[in-house]
Short mmCIF file of C-alpha atoms and ligand atoms in Angstrom, two decimals:
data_model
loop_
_atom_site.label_atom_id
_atom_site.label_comp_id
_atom_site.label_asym_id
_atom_site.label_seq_id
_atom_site.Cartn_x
_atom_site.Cartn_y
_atom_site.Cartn_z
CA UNK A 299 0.00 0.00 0.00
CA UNK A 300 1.45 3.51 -0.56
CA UNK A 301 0.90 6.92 1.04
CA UNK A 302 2.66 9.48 0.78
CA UNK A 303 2.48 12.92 3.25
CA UNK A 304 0.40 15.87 2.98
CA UNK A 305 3.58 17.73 2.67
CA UNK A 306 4.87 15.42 -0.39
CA UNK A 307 1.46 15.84 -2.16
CA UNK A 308 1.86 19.58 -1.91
CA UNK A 309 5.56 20.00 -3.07
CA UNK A 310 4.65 17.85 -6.05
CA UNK A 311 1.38 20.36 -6.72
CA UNK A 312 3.61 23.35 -7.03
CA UNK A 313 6.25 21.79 -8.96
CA UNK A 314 3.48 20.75 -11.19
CA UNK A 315 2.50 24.11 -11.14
CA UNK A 316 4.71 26.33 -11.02
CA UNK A 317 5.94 24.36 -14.51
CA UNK A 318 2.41 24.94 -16.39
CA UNK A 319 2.98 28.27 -15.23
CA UNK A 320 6.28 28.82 -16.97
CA UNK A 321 6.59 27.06 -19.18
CA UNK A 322 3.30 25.50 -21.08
CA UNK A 323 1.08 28.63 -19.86
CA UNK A 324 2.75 31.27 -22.55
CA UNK A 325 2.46 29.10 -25.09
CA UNK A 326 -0.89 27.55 -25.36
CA UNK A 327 -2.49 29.41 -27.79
CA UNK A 328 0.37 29.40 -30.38
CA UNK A 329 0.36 25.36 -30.11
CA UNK A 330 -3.07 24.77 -30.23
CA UNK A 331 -3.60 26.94 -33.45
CA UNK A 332 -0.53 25.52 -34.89
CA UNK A 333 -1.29 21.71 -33.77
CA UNK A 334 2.68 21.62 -32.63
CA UNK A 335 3.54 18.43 -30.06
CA UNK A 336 5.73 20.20 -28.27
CA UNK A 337 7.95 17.32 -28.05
CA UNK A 338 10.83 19.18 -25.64
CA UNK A 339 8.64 20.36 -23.10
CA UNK A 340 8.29 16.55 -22.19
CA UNK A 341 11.67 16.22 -21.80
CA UNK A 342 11.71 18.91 -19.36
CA UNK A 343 8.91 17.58 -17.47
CA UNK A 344 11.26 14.36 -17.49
CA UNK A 345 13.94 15.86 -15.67
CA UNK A 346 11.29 17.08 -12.73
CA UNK A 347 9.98 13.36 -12.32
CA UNK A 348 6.87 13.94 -14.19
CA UNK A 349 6.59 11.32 -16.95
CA UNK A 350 7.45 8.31 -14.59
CA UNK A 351 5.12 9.44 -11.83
CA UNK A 352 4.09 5.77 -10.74
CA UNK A 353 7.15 4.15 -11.46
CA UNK A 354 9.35 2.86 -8.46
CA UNK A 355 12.95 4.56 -8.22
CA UNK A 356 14.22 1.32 -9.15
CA UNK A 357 13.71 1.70 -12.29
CA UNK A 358 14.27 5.74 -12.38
CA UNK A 359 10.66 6.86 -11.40
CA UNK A 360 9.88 9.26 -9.13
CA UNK A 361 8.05 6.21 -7.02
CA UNK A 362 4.90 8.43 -5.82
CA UNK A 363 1.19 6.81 -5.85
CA UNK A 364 -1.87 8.22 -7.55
CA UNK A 365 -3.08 10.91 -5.23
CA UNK A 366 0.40 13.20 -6.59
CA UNK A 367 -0.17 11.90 -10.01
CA UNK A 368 -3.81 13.11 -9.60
CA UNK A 369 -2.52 16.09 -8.35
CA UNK A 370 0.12 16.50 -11.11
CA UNK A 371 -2.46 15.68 -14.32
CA UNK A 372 -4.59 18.23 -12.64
CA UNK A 373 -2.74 21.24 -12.02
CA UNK A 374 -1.33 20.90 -15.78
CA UNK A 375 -4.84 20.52 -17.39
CA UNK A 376 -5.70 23.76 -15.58
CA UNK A 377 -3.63 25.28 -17.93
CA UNK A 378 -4.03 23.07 -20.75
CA UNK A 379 -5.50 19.91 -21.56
CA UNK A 380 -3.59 18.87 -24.31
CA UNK A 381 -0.51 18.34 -22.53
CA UNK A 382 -2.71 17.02 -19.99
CA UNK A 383 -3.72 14.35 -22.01
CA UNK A 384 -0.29 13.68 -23.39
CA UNK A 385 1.61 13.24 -19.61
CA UNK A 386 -1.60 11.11 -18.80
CA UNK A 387 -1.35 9.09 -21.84
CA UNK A 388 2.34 8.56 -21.50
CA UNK A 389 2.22 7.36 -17.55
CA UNK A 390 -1.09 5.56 -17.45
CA UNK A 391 -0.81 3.88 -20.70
CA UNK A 392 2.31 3.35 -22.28
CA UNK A 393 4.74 2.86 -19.00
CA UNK A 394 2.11 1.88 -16.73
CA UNK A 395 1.65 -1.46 -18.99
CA UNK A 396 5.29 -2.17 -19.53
CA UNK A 397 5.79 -1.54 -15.91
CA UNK A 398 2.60 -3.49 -14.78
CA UNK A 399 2.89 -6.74 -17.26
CA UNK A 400 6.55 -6.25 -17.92
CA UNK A 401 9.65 -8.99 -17.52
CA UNK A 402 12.70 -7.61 -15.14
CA UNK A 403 14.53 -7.21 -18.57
CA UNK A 404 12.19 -5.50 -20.05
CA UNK A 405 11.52 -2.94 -17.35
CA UNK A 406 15.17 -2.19 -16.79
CA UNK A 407 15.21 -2.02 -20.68
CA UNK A 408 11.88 0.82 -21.16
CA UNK A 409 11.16 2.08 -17.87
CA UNK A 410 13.96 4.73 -16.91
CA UNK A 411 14.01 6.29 -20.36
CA UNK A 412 10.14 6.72 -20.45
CA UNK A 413 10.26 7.87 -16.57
CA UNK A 414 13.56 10.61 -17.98
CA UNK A 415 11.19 11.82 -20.57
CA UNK A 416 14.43 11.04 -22.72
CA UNK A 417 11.43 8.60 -24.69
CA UNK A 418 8.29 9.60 -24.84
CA UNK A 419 5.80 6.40 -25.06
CA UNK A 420 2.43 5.65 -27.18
CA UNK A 421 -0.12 2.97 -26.31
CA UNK A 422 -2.39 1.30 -29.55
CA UNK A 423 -5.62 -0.37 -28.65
CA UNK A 424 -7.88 1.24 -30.86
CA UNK A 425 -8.41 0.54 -34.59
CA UNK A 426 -10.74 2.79 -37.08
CA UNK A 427 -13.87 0.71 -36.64
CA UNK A 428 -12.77 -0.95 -33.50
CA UNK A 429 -13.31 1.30 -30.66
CA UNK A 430 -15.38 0.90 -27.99
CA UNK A 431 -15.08 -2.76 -29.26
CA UNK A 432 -11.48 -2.47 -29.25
CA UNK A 433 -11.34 -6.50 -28.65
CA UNK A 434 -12.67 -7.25 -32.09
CA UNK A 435 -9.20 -5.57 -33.95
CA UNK A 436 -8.05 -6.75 -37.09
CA UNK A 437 -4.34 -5.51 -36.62
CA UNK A 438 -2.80 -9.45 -35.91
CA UNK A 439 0.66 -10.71 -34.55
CA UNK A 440 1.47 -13.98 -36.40
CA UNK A 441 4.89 -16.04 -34.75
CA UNK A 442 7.35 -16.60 -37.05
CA UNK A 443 9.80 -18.68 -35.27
CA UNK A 444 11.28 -16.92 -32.62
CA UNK A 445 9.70 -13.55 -34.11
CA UNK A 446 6.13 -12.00 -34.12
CA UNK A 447 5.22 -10.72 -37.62
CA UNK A 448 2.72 -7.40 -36.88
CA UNK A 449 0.23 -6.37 -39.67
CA UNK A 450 -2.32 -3.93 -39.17
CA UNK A 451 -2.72 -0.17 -38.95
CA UNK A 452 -4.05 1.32 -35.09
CA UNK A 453 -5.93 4.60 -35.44
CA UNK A 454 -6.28 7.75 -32.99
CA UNK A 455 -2.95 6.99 -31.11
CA UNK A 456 -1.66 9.81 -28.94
CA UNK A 457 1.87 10.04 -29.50
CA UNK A 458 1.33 7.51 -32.81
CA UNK A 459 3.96 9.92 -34.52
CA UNK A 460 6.69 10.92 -32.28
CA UNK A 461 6.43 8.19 -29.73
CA UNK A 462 9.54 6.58 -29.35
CA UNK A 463 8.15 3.34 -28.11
CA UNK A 464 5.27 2.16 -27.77
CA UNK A 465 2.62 -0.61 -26.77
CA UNK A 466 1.10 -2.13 -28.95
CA UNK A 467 -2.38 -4.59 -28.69
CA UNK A 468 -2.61 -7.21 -31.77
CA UNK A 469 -4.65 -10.40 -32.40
CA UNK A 470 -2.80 -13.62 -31.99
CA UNK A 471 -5.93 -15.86 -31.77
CA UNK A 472 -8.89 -16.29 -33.80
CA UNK A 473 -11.62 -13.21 -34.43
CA UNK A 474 -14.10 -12.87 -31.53
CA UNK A 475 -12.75 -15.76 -29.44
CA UNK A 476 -11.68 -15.25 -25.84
CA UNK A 477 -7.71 -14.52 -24.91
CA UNK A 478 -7.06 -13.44 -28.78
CA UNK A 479 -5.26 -10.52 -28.05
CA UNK A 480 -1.53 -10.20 -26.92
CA UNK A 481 0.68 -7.13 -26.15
CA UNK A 482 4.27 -6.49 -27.92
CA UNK A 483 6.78 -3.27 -27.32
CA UNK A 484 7.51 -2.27 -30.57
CA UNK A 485 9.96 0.55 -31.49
CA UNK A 486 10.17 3.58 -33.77
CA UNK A 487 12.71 2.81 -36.10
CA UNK A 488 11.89 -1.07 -36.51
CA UNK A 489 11.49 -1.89 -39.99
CA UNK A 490 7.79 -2.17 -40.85
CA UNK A 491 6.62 0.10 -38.32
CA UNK A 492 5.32 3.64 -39.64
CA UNK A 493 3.26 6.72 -38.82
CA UNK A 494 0.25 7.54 -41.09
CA UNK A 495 -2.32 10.28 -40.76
CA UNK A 496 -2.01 12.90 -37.87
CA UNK A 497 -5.54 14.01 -37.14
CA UNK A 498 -6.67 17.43 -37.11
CA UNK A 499 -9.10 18.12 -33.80
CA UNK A 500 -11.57 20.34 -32.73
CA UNK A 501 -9.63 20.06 -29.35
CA UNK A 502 -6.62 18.98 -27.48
CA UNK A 503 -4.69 20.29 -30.83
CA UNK A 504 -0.87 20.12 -29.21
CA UNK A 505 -1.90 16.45 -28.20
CA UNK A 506 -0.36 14.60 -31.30
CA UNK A 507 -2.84 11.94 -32.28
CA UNK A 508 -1.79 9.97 -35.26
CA UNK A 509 -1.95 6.42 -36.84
CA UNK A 510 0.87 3.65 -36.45
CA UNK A 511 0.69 1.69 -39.47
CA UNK A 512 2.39 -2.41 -39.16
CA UNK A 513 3.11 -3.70 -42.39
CA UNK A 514 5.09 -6.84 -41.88
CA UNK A 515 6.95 -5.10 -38.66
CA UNK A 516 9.07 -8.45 -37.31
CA UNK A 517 9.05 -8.07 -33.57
CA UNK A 518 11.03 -10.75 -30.95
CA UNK A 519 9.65 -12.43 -28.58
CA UNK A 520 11.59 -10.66 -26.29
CA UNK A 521 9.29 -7.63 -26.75
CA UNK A 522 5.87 -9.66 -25.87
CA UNK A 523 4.43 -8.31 -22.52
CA UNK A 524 3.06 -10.91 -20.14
CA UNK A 525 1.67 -14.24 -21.83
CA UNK A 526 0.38 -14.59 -25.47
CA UNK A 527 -3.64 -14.24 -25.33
CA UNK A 528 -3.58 -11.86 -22.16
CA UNK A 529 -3.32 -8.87 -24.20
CA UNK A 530 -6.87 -7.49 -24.04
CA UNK A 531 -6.99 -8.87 -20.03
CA UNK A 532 -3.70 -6.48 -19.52
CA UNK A 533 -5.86 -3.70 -21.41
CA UNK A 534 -8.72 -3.68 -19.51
CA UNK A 535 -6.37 -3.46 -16.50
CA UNK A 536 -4.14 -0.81 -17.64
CA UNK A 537 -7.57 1.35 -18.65
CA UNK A 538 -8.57 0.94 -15.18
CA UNK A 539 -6.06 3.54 -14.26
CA UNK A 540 -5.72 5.30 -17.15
CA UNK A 541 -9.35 6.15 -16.38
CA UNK A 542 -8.17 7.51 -13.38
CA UNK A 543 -6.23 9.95 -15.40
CA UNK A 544 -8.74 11.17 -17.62
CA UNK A 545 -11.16 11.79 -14.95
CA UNK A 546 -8.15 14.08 -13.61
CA UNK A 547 -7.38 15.46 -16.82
CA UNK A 548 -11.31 16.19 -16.87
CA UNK A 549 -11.25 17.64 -13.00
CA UNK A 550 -8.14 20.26 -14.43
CA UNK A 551 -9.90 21.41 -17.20
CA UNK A 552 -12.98 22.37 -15.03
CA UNK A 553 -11.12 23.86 -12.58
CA UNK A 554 -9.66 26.10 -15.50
CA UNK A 555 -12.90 27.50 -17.16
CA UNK A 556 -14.42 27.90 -13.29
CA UNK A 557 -11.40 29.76 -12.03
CA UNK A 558 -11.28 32.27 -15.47
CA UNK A 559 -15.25 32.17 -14.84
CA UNK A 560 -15.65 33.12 -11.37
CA UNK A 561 -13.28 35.94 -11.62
CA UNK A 562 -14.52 37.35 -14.51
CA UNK A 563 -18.29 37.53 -13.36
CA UNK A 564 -16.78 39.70 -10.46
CA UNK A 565 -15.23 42.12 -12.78
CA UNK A 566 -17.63 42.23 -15.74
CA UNK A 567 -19.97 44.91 -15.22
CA UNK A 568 -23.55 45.31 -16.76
CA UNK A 569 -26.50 47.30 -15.69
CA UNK A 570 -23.88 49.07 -13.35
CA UNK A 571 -23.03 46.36 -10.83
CA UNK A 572 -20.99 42.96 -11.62
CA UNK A 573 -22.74 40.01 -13.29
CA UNK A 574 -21.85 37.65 -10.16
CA UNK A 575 -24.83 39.89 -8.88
CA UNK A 576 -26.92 38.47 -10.76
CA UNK A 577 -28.62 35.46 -9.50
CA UNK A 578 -28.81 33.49 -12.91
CA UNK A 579 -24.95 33.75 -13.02
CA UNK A 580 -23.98 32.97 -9.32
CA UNK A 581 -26.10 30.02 -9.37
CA UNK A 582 -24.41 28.20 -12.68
CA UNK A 583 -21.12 29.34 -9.83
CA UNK A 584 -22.49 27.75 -7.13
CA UNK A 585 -23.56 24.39 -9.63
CA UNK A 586 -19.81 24.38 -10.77
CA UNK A 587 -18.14 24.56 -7.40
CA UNK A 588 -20.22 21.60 -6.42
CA UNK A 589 -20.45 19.51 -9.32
CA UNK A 590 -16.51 19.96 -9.30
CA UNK A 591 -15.80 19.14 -5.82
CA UNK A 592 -18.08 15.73 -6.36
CA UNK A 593 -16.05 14.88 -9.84
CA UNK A 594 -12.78 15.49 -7.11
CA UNK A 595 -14.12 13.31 -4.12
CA UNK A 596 -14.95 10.28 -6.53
CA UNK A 597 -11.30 10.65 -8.03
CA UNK A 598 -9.94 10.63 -4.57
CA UNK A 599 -11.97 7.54 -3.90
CA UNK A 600 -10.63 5.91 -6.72
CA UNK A 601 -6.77 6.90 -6.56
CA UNK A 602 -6.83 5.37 -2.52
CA UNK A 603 -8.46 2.44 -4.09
CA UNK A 604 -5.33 1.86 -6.61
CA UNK A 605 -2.92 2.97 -3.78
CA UNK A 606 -3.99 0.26 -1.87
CA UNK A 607 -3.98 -1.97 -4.43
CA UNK A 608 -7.76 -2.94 -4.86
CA UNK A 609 -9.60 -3.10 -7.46
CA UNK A 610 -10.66 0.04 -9.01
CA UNK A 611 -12.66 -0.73 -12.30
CA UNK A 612 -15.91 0.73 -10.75
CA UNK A 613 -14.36 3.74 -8.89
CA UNK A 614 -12.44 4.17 -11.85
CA UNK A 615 -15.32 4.51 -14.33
CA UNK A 616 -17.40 6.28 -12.18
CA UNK A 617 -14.85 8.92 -11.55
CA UNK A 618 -14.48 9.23 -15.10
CA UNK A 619 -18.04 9.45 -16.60
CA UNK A 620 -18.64 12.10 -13.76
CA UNK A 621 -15.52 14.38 -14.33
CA UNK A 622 -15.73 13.93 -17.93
CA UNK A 623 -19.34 14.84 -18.24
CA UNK A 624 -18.45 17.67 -15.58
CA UNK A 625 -16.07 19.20 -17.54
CA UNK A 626 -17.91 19.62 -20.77
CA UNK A 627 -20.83 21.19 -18.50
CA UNK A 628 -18.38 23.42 -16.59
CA UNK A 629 -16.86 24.23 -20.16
CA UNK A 630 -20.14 25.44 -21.39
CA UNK A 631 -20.94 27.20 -18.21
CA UNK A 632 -17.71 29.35 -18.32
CA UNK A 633 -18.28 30.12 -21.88
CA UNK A 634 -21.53 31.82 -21.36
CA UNK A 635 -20.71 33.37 -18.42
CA UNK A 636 -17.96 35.19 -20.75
CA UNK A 637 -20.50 36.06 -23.26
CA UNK A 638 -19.22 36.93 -26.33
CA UNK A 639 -15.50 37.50 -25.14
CA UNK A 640 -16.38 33.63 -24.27
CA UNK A 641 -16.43 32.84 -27.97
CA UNK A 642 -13.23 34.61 -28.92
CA UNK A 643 -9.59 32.87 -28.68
CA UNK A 644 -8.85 36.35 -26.66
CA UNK A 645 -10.14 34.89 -23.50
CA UNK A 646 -9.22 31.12 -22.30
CA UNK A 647 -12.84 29.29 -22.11
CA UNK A 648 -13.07 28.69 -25.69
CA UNK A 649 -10.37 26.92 -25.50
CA UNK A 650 -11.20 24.41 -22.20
CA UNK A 651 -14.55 24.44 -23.97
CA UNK A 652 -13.48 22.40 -27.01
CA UNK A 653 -10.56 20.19 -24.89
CA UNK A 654 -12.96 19.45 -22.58
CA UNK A 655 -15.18 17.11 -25.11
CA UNK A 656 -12.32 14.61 -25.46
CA UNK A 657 -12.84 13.41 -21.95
CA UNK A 658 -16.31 12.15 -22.62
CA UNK A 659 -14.77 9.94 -25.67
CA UNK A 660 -10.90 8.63 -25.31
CA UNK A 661 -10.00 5.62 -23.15
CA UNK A 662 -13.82 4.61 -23.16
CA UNK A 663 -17.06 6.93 -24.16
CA UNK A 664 -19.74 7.69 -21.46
CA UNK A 665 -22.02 5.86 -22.48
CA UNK A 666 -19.11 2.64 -22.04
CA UNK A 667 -18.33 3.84 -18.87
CA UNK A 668 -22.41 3.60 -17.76
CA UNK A 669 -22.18 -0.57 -19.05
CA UNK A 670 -19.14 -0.90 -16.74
CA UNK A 671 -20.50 0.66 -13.57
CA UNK A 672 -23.95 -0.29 -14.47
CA UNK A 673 -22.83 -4.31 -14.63
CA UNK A 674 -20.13 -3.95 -11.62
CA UNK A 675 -22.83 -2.36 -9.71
CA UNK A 676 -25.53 -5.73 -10.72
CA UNK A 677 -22.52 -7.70 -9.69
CA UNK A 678 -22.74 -6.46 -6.23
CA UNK A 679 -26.58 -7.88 -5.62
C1 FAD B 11 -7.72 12.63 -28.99
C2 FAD B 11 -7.83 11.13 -28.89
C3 FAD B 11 -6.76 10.41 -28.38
C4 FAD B 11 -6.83 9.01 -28.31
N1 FAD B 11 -5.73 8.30 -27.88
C5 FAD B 11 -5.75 6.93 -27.94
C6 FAD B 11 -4.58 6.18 -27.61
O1 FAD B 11 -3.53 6.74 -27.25
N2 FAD B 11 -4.64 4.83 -27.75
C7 FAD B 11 -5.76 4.17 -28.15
O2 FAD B 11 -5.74 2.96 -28.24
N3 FAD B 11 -6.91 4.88 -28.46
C8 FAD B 11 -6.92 6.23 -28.36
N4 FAD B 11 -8.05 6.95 -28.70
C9 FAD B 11 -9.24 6.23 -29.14
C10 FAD B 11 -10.40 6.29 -28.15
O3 FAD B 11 -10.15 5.48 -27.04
C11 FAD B 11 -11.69 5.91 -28.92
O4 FAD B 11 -11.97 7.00 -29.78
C12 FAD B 11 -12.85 5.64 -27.99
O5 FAD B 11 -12.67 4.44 -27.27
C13 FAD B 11 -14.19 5.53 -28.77
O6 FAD B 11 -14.08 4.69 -29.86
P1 FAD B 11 -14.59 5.17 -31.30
O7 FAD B 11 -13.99 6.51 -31.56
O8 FAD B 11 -14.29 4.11 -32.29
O9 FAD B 11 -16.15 5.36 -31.15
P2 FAD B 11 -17.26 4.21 -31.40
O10 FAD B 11 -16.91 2.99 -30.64
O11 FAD B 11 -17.53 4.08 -32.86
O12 FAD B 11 -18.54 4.89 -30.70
C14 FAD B 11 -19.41 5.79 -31.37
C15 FAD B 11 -20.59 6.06 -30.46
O13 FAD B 11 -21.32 4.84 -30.23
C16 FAD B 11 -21.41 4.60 -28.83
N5 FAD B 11 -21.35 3.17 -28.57
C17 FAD B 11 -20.47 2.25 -29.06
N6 FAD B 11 -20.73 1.02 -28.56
C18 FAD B 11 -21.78 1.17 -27.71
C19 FAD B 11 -22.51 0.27 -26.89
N7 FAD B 11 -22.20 -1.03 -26.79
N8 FAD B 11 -23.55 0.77 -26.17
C20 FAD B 11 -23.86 2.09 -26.21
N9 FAD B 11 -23.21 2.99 -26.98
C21 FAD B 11 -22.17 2.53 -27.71
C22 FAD B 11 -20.23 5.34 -28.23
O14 FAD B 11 -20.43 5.62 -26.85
C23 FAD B 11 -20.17 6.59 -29.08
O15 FAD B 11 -21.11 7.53 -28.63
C24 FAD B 11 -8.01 8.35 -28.73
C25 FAD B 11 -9.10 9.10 -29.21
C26 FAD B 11 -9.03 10.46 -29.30
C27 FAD B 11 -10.20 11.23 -29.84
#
């Protein structure tokens, strides 16, 4: 079980941000409307301990538990969401599997470079028309001797471009039967393997999101994670927690538009007195604050749940549907509390308006996320 002080949590919080202040803050506009992945920024989050957040010292993490990663995925979606996403995709997806399902070898091998920053990883599960039933993929892993042959092309993979390394989910067993599903490392460079289209978003723009395209990529065996067939198992696990990061990617971003909200309906002035006068805009304030503390108490629930090592997949979804859906609502909220300046780039809540949507769809939709809580919670009678 970890825990880690109050005082630890905190230090980690203003690292965290004091970093989105200095360095991600002054640029977000410029890399949103120019879709840059701002590839060196993660290697300077690297050097403060912030792309191996769960990963023991060991193996060169910075060996904290999910409350500081919470805190850390928060404080930089405040300020934006696409990097948000990107840290969270990197250390709940990517490293978190290798580190979770990974040999000694290969987590001496992966692990301190991804936890540096020096490599920045990618995670594939998703194909174009397998998504929310990611375990029907066509991409396949056939063994060819001591060698896995990888065919296939995965779709809407953050970091499917510049990724260094990444994860990667193939069939190894038949179409629709259980256990057909296996996980390999694969890395850039390796013959075969190749990036295809980069998508262009409505939101999280400086999030690279891109397809990795397999076209007779030979991988050793040396690279498969954890046995042949567990593949979508290890998935389903590593989602767990990565849904624990998206729910705090969703909790930063409403914390974002609320802050730039609430101040600005105490400075905006109509009919000669400030608009937080009004009763119609102080109660979508007083909605926000609550809503947002609730979307922060079921993440809380949910990160002691992994820190003590429990299972999570309930807590996990829950937390996420809620923040998720919170954020888009907070989103909206701060926009028309802005009015028009709302729908200008000038001011900042057109921006957590349009990241905020991507919580409701990546590592699982909403409605997914009701089927999982909605049968865990039938399990329980
Ligand atoms: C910016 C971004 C980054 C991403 N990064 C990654 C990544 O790094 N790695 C990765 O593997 N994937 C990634 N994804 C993919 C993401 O996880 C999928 O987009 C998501 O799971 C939804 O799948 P889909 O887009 O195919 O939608 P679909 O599955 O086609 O769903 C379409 C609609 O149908 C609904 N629906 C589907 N099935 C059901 C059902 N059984 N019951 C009720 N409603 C249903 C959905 O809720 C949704 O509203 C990313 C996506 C985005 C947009």
């Amino acid at each position: 079980m970890y825990t880690a002080t109050e005082e630890i949590t905190q230090q980690v919080k203003e690292t965290a941000r004091n970093f989105a202040a200095q360095y991600i803050k002054p640029h977000v506009m410029e890399w949103d409307e120019t879709q840059v992945f701002p590839v060196s920024t993660f290697h300077e989050m690297g050097k403060l301990g912030l792309m191996g957040v769960l990963v023991p010292e060991a193996y060169g993490g910075s060996g904290l538990g999910y409350v500081e990663y919470k805190v850390i995925i928060e404080e930089i979606s405040r300020v934006c969401g696409s990097i948000g996403l990107s840290v969270a995709a990197h250390n709940s997806l990517c490293t978190n599997h290798i580190l979770a399902f990974g040999n000694e070898e290969q987590k001496n091998k992966y692990l301190p470079k991804l936890s540096s920053g020096e490599w920045v990883g990618a995670w594939g599960l998703t194909e174009a028309n397998t998504g929310s039933d990611a375990g029907n993929m066509k991409c396949t892993a056939v063994k060819t001797g001591d060698d896995w042959a990888l065919n296939g092309t995965k779709s809407w993979i953050t970091h499917g471009k510049s990724g260094n390394v990444a994860v990667v989910i193939a069939r190894t067993g038949e179409a629709r039967a259980r256990n057909n599903a296996t996980a390999f490392v694969v890395e850039r460079g390796t013959a075969g393997f190749s990036a295809g289209k980069k998508e262009n978003k409505l939101g999280m723009r400086a999030s690279e999101t891109a397809e990795m395209i397999f076209d007779n990529c030979i991988i050793p065996d040396a690279n498969r994670l954890g046995e042949v067939g567990e593949g979508f198992k290890q998935s389903m696990y590593v989602l767990d927690g990565g849904r624990i990061s998206i729910a705090c990617l969703g909790l930063g971003i409403a914390k974002g538009a609320f802050e730039a909200a609430a101040k600005y309906s105490k400075e905006r002035h109509q009919f000669d007195q400030p608009i937080s006068n009004f009763q119609a805009i102080s109660f979508k304030i007083a909605d926000m604050a609550t809503e947002i503390d609730a979307a922060e108490l079921l993440i809380l629930r949910a990160c002691e749940l992994k820190n003590r090592n429990e299972k999570v997949t309930r807590a996990a979804a829950m937390a996420k549907y809620y923040a998720s859906e919170v954020a888009v609502k907070v989103a909206n909220e701060a926009v028309q509390i802005f009015g028009g300046n709302g729908y200008t780039k000038e001011f900042p809540v057109e921006k957590f308006y349009r990241d905020s949507k991507l919580c409701t769809i990546g590592e699982g939709t909403s409605e997914i996320q009701k089927i999982v809580i909605a049968r865990e919670t039938l399990n329980m009678f």
